[in-house]
Coordinates of C-alpha atoms in Angstrom, one line a residue:
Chain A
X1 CA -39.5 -43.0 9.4
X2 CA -40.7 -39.5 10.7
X3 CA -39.9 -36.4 9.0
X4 CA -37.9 -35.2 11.7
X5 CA -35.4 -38.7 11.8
X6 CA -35.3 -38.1 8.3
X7 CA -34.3 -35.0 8.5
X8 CA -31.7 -35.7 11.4
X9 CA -30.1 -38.1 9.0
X10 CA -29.9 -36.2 6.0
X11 CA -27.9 -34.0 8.0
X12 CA -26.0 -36.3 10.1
X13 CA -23.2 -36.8 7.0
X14 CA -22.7 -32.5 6.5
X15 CA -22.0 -32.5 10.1
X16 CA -19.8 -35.7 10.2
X17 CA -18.0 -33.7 7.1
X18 CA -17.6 -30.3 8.5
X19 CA -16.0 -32.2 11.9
X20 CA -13.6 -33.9 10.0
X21 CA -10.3 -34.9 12.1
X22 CA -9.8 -32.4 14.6
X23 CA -6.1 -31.5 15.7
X24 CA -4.8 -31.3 19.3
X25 CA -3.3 -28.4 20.5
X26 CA 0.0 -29.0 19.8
X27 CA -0.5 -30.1 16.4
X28 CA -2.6 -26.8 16.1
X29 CA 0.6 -25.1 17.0
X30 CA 2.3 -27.0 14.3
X31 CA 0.1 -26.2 12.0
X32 CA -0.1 -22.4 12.8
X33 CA 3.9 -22.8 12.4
X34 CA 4.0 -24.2 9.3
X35 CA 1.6 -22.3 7.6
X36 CA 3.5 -19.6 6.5
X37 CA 4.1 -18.5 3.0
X38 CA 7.8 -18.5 3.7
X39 CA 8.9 -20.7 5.8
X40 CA 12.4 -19.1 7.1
X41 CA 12.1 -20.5 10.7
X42 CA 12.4 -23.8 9.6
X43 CA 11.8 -26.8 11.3
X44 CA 13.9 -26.8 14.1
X45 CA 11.6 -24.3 15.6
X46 CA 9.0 -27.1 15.4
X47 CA 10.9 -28.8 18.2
X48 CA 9.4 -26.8 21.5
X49 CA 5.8 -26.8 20.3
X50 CA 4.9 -30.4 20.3
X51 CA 5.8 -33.0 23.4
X52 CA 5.1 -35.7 20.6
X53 CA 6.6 -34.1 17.7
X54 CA 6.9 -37.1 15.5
X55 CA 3.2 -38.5 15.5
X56 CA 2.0 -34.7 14.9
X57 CA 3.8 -34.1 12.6
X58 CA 2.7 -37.6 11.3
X59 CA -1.0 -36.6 11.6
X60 CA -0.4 -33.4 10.1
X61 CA 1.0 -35.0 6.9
X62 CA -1.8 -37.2 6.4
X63 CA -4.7 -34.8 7.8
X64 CA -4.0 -31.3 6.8
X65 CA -5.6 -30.3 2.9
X66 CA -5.6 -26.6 3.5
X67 CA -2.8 -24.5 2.9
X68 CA -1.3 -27.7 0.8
X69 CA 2.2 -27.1 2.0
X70 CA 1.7 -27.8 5.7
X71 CA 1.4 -31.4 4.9
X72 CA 4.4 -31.4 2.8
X73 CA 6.0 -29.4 5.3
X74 CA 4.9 -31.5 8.2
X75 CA 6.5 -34.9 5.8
X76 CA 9.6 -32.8 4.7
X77 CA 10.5 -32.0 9.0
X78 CA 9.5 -35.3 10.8
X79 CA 11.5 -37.1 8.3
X80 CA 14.7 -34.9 9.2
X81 CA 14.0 -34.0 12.6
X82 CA 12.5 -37.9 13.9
X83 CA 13.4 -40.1 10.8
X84 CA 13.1 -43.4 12.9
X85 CA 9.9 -42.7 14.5
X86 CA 8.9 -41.6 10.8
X87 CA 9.5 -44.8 9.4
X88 CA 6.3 -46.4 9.6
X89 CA 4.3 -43.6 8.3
X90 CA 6.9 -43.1 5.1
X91 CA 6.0 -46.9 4.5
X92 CA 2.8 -46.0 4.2
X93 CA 3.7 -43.0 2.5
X94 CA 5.6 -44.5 -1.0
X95 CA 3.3 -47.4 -0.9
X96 CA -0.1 -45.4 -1.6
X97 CA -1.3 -43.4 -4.6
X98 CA -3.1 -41.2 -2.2
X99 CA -0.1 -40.1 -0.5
X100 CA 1.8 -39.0 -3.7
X101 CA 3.3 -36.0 -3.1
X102 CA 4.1 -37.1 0.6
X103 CA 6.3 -40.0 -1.3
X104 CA 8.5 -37.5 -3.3
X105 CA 9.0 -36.1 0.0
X106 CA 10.4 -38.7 1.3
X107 CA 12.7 -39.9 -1.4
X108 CA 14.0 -36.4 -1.2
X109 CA 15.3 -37.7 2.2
X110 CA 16.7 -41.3 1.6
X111 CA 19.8 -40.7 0.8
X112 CA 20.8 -39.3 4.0
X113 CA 18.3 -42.3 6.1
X114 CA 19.9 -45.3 7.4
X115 CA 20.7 -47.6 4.5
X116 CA 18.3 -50.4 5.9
X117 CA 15.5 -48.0 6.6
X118 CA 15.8 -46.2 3.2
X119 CA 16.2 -49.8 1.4
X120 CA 13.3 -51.1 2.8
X121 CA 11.7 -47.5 1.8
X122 CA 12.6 -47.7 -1.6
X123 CA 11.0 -51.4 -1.7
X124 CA 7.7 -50.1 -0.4
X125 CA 7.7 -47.7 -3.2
X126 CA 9.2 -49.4 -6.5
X127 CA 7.0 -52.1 -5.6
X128 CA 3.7 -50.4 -4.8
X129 CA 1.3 -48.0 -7.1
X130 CA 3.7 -45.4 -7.4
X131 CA 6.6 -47.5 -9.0
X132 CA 6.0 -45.4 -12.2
X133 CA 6.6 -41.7 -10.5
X134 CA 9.2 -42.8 -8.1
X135 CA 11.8 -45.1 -10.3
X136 CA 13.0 -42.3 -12.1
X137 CA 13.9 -39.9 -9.1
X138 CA 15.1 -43.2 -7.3
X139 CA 17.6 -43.4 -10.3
X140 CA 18.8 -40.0 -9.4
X141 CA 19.9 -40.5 -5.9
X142 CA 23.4 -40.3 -5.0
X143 CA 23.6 -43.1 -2.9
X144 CA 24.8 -46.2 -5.6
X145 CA 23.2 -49.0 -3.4
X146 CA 19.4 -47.3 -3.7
X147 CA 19.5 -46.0 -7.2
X148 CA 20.7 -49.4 -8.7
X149 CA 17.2 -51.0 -7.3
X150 CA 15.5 -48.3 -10.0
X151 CA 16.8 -50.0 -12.3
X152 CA 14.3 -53.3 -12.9
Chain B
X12 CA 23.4 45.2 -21.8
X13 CA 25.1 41.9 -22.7
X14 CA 23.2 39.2 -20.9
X15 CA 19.8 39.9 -21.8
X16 CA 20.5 38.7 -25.5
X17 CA 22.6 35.5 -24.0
X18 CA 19.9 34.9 -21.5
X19 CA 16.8 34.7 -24.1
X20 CA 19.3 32.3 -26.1
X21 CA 19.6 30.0 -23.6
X22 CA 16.0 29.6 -22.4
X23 CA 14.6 28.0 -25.6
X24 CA 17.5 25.7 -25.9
X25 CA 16.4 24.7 -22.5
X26 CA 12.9 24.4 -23.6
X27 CA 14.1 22.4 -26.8
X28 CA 16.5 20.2 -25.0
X29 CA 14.0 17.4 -24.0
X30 CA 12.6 17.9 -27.1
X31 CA 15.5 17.0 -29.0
X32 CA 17.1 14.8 -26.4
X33 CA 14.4 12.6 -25.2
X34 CA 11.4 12.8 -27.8
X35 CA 12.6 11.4 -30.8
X36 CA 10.2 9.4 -32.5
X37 CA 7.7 10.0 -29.5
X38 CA 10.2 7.6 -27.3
X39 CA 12.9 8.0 -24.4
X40 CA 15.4 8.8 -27.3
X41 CA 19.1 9.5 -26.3
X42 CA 19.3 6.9 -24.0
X43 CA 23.2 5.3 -23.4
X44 CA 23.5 2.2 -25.0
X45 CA 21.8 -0.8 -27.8
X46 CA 18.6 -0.2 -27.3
X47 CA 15.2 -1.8 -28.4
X48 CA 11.8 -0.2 -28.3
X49 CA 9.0 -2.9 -28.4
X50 CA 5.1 -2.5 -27.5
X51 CA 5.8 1.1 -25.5
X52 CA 9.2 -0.4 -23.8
X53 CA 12.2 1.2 -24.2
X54 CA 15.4 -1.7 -23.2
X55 CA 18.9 -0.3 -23.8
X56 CA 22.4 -2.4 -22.5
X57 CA 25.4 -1.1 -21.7
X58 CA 28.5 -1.8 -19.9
X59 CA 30.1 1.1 -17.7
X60 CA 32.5 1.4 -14.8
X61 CA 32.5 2.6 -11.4
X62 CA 34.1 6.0 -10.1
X63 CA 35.7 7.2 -7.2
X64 CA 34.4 5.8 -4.5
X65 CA 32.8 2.9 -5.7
X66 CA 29.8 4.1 -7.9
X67 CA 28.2 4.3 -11.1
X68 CA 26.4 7.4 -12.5
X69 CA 23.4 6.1 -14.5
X70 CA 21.6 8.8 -16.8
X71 CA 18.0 7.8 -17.4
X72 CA 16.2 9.7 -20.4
X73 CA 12.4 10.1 -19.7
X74 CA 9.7 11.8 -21.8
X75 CA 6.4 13.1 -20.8
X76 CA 4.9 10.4 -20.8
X77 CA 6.9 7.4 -19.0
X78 CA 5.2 5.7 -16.5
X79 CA 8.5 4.6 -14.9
X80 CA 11.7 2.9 -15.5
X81 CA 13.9 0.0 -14.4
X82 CA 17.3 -0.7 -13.7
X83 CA 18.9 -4.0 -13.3
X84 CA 22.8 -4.0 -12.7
X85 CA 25.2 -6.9 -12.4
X86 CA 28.9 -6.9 -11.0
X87 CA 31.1 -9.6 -11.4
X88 CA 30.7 -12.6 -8.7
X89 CA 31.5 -11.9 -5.0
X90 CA 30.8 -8.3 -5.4
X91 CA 27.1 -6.6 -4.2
X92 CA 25.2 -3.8 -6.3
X93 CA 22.3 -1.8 -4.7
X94 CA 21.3 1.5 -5.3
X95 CA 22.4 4.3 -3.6
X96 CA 20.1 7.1 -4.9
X97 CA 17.9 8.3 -7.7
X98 CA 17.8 11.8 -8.5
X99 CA 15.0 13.5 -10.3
X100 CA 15.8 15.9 -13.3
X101 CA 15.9 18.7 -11.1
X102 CA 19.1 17.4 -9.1
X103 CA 16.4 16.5 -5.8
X104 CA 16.9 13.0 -4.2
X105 CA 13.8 10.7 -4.8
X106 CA 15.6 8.0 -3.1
X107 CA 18.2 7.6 -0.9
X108 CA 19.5 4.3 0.7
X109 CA 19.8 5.5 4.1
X110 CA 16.2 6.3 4.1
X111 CA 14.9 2.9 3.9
X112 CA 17.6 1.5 5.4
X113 CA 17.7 1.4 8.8
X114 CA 13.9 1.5 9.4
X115 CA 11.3 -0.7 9.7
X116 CA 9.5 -0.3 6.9
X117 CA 10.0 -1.4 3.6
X118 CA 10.3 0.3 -0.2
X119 CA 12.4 -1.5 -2.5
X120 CA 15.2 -4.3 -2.0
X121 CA 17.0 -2.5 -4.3
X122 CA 18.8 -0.7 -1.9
X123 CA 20.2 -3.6 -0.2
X124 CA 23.4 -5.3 -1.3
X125 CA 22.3 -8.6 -1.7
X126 CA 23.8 -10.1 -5.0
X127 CA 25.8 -9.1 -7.9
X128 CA 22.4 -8.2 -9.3
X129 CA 20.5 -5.4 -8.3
X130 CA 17.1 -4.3 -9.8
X131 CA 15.4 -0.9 -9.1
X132 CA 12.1 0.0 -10.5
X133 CA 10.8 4.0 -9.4
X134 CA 8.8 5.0 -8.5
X135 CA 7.3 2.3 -6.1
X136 CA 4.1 4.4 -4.9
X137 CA 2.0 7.0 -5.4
X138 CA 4.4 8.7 -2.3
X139 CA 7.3 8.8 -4.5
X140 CA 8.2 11.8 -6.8
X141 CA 6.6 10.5 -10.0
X142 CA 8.4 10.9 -13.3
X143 CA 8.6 13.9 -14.8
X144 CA 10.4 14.6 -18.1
X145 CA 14.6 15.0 -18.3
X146 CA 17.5 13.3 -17.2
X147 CA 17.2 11.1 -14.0
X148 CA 20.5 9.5 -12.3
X149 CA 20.3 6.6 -10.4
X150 CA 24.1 5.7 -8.7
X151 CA 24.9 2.7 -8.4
X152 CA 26.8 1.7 -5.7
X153 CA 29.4 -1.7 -6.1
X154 CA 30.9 -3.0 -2.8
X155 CA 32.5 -6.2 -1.3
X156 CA 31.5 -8.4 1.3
X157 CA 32.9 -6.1 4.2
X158 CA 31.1 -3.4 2.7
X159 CA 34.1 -1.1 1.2
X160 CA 32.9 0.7 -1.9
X161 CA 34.9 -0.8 -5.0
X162 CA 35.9 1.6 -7.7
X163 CA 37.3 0.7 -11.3
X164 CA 34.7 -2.1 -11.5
X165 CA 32.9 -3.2 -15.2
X166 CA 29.0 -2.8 -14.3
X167 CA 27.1 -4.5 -17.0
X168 CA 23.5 -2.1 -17.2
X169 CA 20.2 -2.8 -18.1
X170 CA 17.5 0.0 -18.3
X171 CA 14.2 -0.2 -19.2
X172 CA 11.6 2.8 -19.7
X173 CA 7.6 1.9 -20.2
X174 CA 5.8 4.5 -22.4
X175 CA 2.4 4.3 -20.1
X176 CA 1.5 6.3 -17.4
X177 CA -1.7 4.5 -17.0
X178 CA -1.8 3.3 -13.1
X179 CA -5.6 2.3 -13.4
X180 CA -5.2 -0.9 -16.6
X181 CA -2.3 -2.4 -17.3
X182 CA -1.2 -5.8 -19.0
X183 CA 1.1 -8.1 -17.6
X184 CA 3.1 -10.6 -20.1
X185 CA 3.9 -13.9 -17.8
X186 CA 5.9 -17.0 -19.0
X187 CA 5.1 -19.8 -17.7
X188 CA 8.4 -22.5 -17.7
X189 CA 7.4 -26.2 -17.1
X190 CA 10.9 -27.7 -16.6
X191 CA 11.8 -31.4 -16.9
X192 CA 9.5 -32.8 -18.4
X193 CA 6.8 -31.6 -16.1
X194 CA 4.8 -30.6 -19.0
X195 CA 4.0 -34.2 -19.6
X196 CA 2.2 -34.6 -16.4
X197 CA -1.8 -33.7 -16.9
X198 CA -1.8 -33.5 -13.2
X199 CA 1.0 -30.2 -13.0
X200 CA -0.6 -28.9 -16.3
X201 CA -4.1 -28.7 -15.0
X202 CA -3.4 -27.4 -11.8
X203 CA -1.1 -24.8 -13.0
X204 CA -3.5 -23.5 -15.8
X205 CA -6.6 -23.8 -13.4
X206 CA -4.5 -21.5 -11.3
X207 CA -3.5 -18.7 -13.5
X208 CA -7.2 -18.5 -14.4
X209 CA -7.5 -17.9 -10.3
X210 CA -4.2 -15.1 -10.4
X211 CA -6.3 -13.7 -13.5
X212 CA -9.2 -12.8 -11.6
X213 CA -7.5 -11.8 -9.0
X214 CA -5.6 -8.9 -11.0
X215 CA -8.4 -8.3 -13.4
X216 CA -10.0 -6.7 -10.1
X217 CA -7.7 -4.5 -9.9
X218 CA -7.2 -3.2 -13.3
X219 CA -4.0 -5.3 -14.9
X220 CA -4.8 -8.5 -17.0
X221 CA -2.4 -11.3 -18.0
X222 CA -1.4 -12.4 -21.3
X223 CA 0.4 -16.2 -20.6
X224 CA 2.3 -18.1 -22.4
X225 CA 3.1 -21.4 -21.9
X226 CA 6.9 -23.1 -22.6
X227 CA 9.6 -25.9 -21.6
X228 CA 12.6 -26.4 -20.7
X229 CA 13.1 -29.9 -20.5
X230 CA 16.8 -30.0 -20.2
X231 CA 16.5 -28.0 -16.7
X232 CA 16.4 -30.1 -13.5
X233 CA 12.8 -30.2 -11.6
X234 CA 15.3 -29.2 -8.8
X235 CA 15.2 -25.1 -9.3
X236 CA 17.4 -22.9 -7.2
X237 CA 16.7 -21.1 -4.5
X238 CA 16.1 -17.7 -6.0
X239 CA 17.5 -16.1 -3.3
X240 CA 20.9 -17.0 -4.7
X241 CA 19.9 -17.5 -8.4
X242 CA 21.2 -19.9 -11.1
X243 CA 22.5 -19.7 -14.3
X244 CA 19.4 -22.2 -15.3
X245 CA 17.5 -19.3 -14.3
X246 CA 19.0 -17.1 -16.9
X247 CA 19.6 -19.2 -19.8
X248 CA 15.2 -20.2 -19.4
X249 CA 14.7 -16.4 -18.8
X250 CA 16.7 -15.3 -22.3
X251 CA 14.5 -17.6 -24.3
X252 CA 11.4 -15.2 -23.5
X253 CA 11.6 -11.2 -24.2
X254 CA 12.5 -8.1 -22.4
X255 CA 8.8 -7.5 -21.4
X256 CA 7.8 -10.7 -19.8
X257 CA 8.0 -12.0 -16.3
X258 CA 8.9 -15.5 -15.7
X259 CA 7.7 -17.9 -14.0
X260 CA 9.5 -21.4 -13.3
X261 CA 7.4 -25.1 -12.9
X262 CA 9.4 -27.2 -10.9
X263 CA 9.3 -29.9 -7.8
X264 CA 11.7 -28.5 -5.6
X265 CA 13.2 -24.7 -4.8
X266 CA 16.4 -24.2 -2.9
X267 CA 17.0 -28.2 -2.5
X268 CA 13.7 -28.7 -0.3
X269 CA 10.1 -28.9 -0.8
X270 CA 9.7 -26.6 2.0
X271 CA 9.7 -23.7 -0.4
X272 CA 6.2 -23.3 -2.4
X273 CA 7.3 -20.6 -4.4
X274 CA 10.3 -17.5 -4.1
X275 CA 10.6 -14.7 -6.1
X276 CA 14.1 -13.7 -7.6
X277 CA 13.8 -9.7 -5.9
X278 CA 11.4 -7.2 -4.9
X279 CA 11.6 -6.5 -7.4
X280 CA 12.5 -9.2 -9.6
X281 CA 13.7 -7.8 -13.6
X282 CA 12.2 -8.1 -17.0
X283 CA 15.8 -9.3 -18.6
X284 CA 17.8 -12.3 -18.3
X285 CA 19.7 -12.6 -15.2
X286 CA 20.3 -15.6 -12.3
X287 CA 17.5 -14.3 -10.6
X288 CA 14.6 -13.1 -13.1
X289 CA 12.1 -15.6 -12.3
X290 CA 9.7 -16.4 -9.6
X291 CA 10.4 -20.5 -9.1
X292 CA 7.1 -22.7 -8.4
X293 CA 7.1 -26.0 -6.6
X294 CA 4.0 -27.9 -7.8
X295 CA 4.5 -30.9 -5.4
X296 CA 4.2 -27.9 -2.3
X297 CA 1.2 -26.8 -4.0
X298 CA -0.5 -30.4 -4.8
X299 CA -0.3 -31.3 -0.9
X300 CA 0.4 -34.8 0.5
X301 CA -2.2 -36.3 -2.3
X302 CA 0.1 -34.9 -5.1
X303 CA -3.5 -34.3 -6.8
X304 CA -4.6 -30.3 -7.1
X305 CA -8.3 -30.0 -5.4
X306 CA -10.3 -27.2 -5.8
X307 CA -9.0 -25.9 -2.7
X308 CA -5.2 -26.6 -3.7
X309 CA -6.0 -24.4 -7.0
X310 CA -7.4 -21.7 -5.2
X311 CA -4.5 -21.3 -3.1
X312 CA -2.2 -21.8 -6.0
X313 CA -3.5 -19.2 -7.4
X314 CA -3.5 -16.8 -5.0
X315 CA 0.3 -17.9 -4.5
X316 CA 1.2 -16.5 -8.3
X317 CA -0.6 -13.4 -7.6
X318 CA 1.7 -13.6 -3.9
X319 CA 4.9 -14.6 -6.0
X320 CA 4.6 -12.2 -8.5
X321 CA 3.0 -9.5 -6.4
X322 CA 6.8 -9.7 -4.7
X323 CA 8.3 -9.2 -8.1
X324 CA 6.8 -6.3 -9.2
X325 CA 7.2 -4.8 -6.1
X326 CA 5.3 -5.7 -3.2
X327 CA 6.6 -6.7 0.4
X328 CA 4.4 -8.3 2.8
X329 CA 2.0 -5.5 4.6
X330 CA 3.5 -7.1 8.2
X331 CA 5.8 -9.0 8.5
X332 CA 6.5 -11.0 12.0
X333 CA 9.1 -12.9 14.5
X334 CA 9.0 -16.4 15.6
X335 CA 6.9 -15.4 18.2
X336 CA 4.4 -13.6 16.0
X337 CA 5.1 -10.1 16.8
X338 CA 5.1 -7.7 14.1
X339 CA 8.4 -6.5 13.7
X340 CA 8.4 -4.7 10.0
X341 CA 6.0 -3.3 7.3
X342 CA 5.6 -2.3 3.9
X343 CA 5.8 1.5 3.1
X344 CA 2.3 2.1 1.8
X345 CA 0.1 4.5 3.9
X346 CA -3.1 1.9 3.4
X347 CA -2.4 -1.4 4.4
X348 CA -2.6 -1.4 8.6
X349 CA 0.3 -1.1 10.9
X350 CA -1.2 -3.5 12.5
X351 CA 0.6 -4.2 16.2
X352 CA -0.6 -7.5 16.5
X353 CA -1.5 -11.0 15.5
X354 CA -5.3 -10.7 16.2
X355 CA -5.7 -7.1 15.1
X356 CA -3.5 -8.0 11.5
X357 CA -5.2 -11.1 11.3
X358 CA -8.8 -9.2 11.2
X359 CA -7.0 -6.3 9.6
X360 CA -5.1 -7.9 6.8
X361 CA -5.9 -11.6 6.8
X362 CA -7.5 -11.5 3.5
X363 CA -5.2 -9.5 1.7
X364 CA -3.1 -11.4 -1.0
X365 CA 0.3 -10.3 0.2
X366 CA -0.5 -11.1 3.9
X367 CA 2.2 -13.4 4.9
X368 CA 0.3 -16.4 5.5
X369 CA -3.2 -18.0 5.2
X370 CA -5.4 -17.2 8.0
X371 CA -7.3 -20.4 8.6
X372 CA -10.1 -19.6 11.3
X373 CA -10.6 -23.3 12.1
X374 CA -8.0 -26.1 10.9
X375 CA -8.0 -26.8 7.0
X376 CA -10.4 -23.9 6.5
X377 CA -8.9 -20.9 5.3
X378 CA -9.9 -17.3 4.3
X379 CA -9.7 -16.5 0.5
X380 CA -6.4 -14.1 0.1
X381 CA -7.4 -11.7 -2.9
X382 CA -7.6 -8.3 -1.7
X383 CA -5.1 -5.5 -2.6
X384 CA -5.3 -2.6 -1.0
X385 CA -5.2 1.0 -3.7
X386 CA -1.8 1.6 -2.5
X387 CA -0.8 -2.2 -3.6
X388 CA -2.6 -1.5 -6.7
X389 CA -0.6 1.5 -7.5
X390 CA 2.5 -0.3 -7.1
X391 CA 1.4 -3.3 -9.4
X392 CA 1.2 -0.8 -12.3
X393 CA 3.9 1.3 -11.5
X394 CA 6.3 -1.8 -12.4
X395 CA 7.9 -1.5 -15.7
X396 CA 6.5 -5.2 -16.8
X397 CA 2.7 -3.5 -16.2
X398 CA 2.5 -2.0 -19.2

């Protein structure tokens, strides 16, 4: 190996980092939306930004680390504004240590999701890495048929 | 000649009437009510009643030697307190409502008839007629929801007066409240105490430095309030800390949603117990969609308490835009930029911590928010809670 190939390789990973996941445009406009320190438009305004509203807002949630709320953000409106296109991605959501704080989002949500959708939801998540965090606010929900699965 | 003997009488009692009225023991003396003096901070409750038309006549002792003071009045439910002026001890209006009003500029929400709790700290800025030694009068006015004055009404009063006219170092007492439990979670705990250390810098710039203590309330819902309306959880965490220290609440949700990072019970919020004197923190909004606090997340978080905090002593948001971006109101200080624009506030503000979002030049990379601007400064230490 040349000192110039080495060279091109040692930089090859900085470059692959400062890429990173670039957004589209309309998820840019998303994100410019919800990065606000207060948030008062809501996320009904998210609606005429984004043709595909639900998988940017998806992408957002799972791609975004700076400011930390658009990702919660992002979770907290596709899962009222697209729930059933959401459901895949909350799935993944309570069933992953690395998308904690995108799980207590969604159990936020579950009592007002589909009984089957927010069943299967709770499944993912009592039986997954997460069990520990989630049971407890599971146990709080209103809905009887979901908080009785907190209980083991 | 008869009045030349009355009139050299009546100028020394002048002279001597602050004296006697307002210096005892070096302190705002005389003031109406049970009153405490702690550490330079004068607190004294009472209960009074509104007059014809619908307002309450506060007196407001000051010596020398006051750096300012702060009001915070409550009405019963249903009913809205704000201010309606502040007179100095010369009988001259330092404030009057319809001044900041109807413009697009802000001063003080405690002209605005928002709750049955109002707070007024004055001055705000370095603008403002400064305190000068007598008797000021701040009315009070008490109105219903279709905004007729309402006379005959019980006003329960709180003033405060801090013996420090220092605007260049200050201290700031903060509280910090992990509710629910959340003090049991390393992962909260860290990131909250990584954070202060970021607010501390942040301040310590500018002259004020934070003495933090850290408490529970476990039997308090993670679920906080929006502190826009208040709670009575609010109050009851509040009254277990003291009349100098500002609150701040550790929970996972505000207002029912984790939309809300943080909100701050007024601009400016109050030193005593009431449904609103807290700023309310959700970590969860500040962990991200990992739940774990990196670097980055702290940083922010930081920069958020100084934000939150910044609102309750006193600060609005330099600019403050519409859905579409366009500026459409700013803060009353003559040094932070009336900027007309995104792009030119961006450039001209975008790393100033009261700026009303991040300004992230590429995605996930944004500007560090930690800038305050002299006039900013001055209104930090001209808070009551700066002392």
């Amino acid at each position: 190996m040349n000192r110039t190939t080495a060279l091109l390789l040692a930089a090859l990973p900085t470059a692959a980092l400062a890429e990173g996941p670039q957004p589209s445009d309309s998820q840019m406009a998303l994100y410019r939306a919800l990065s606000g320190r207060h948030f008062e438009a809501g996320c009904a305004a998210l609606v005429e930004l984004s043709p595909t509203l639900a998988d940017d807002l998806v992408w957002l949630a799972e791609n975004t680390h700076q400011p930390a709320w658009v990702a919660i953000r992002a979770a907290d409106c596709v899962l009222d504004l697209k729930p059933a296109e959401a459901d895949t991605a909350a799935r993944r959501w309570m069933g992953s240590e690395d998308h904690k704080g995108l799980a207590l989002v969604t159990v936020q949500h579950l009592d007002t999701l589909p009984l089957e959708q927010s069943t299967a939801l709770v499944q993912a998540g009592l039986s997954g890495p997460l069990a520990d965090t989630l049971r407890p606010r599971v146990a709080r929900l209103h809905t009887p048929e979901l908080s009785a699965l907190a209980t083991p | 000649m008869s009045t030349a003997p009355t009139r050299a009488r009546v100028l020394p009692l002048l002279v001597l009437l602050p004296a006697l009225g307002c210096e005892t023991d070096g302190k705002n003396a005389s003031n109406e009510g049970d009153c405490t003096d702690v550490d330079g901070l004068q607190t004294c409750r009472y209960t009074t009643t509104t007059v014809s038309p619908g307002v309450a006549s506060l007196d407001i002792n000051v010596n020398g030697s006051a750096g300012a003071f702060l009001v915070t009045a409550e009405a019963r439910d249903g009913l809205y307190v704000s201010t309606e002026q502040a007179l100095d001890p010369d009988g001259d209006a330092a404030l009057h409502w319809e001044d900041w009003y109807y413009g697009d500029n802000h001063l003080t929400a405690g002209i605005l008839p928002l709750s049955s709790e109002m707070h007024l700290n004055w001055p705000v800025r370095d603008d403002d007629t400064q305190l000068f030694s007598g008797t000021w009068t701040v009315d009070v006015a008490v109105i219903d929801y279709d905004g007729y004055y309402m006379k005959g009404e019980q006003v329960d009063i709180v003033t405060q007066v801090k013996q420090d006219d220092n605007l260049n170092v200050g201290n700031v007492n903060a509280r910090i409240v992990y509710v629910d439990g959340l003090d049991a979670d390393a992962e909260v705990t860290a990131g909250t105490e990584a954070a202060v250390e970021v607010w501390r810098e942040i301040w310590g710039a500018y002259g004020l430095s934070l003495t933090v203590a850290y408490d529970t309330a476990t039997d308090v819902s993670a679920a906080l309030p929006s502190m826009t309306d208040g709670g009575p959880e609010i109050e009851a965490i509040s009254l277990a800390g003291t009349d100098d220290d500002f609150t701040v609440v550790i929970g996972e949700t505000v207002g029912g949603t984790y939309d809300i990072y943080g909100e701050a019970g007024g601009i400016p919020g109050t030193l005593v117990a009431n449904d609103h004197s807290a700023v309310a923190i959700s970590w969860v909004t500040n962990a991200g969609g990992d739940g774990v606090f990196s670097d980055d997340d702290i940083r922010i978080y930081g920069e958020t308490l100084a934000h939150e905090v910044g609102h309750y002593m006193g600060l609005f948001h330099p600019v403050d835009y519409d859905q579409r971006y366009v500026p459409y109101a700013w803060d009353a200080l003559s040094d932070t930029d009336e900027c007309g624009d995104l792009d030119s506030c961006d450039t001209a503000l975008g790393d100033n911590n009261m700026y009303p979002f991040p300004v992230c030049p590429s995605f996930d990379n944004c500007t560090h928010q930690q800038v305050l601007s002299a006039d900013q400064t001055g209104v930090l230490h001209r808070h009551t809670g700066a002392l």
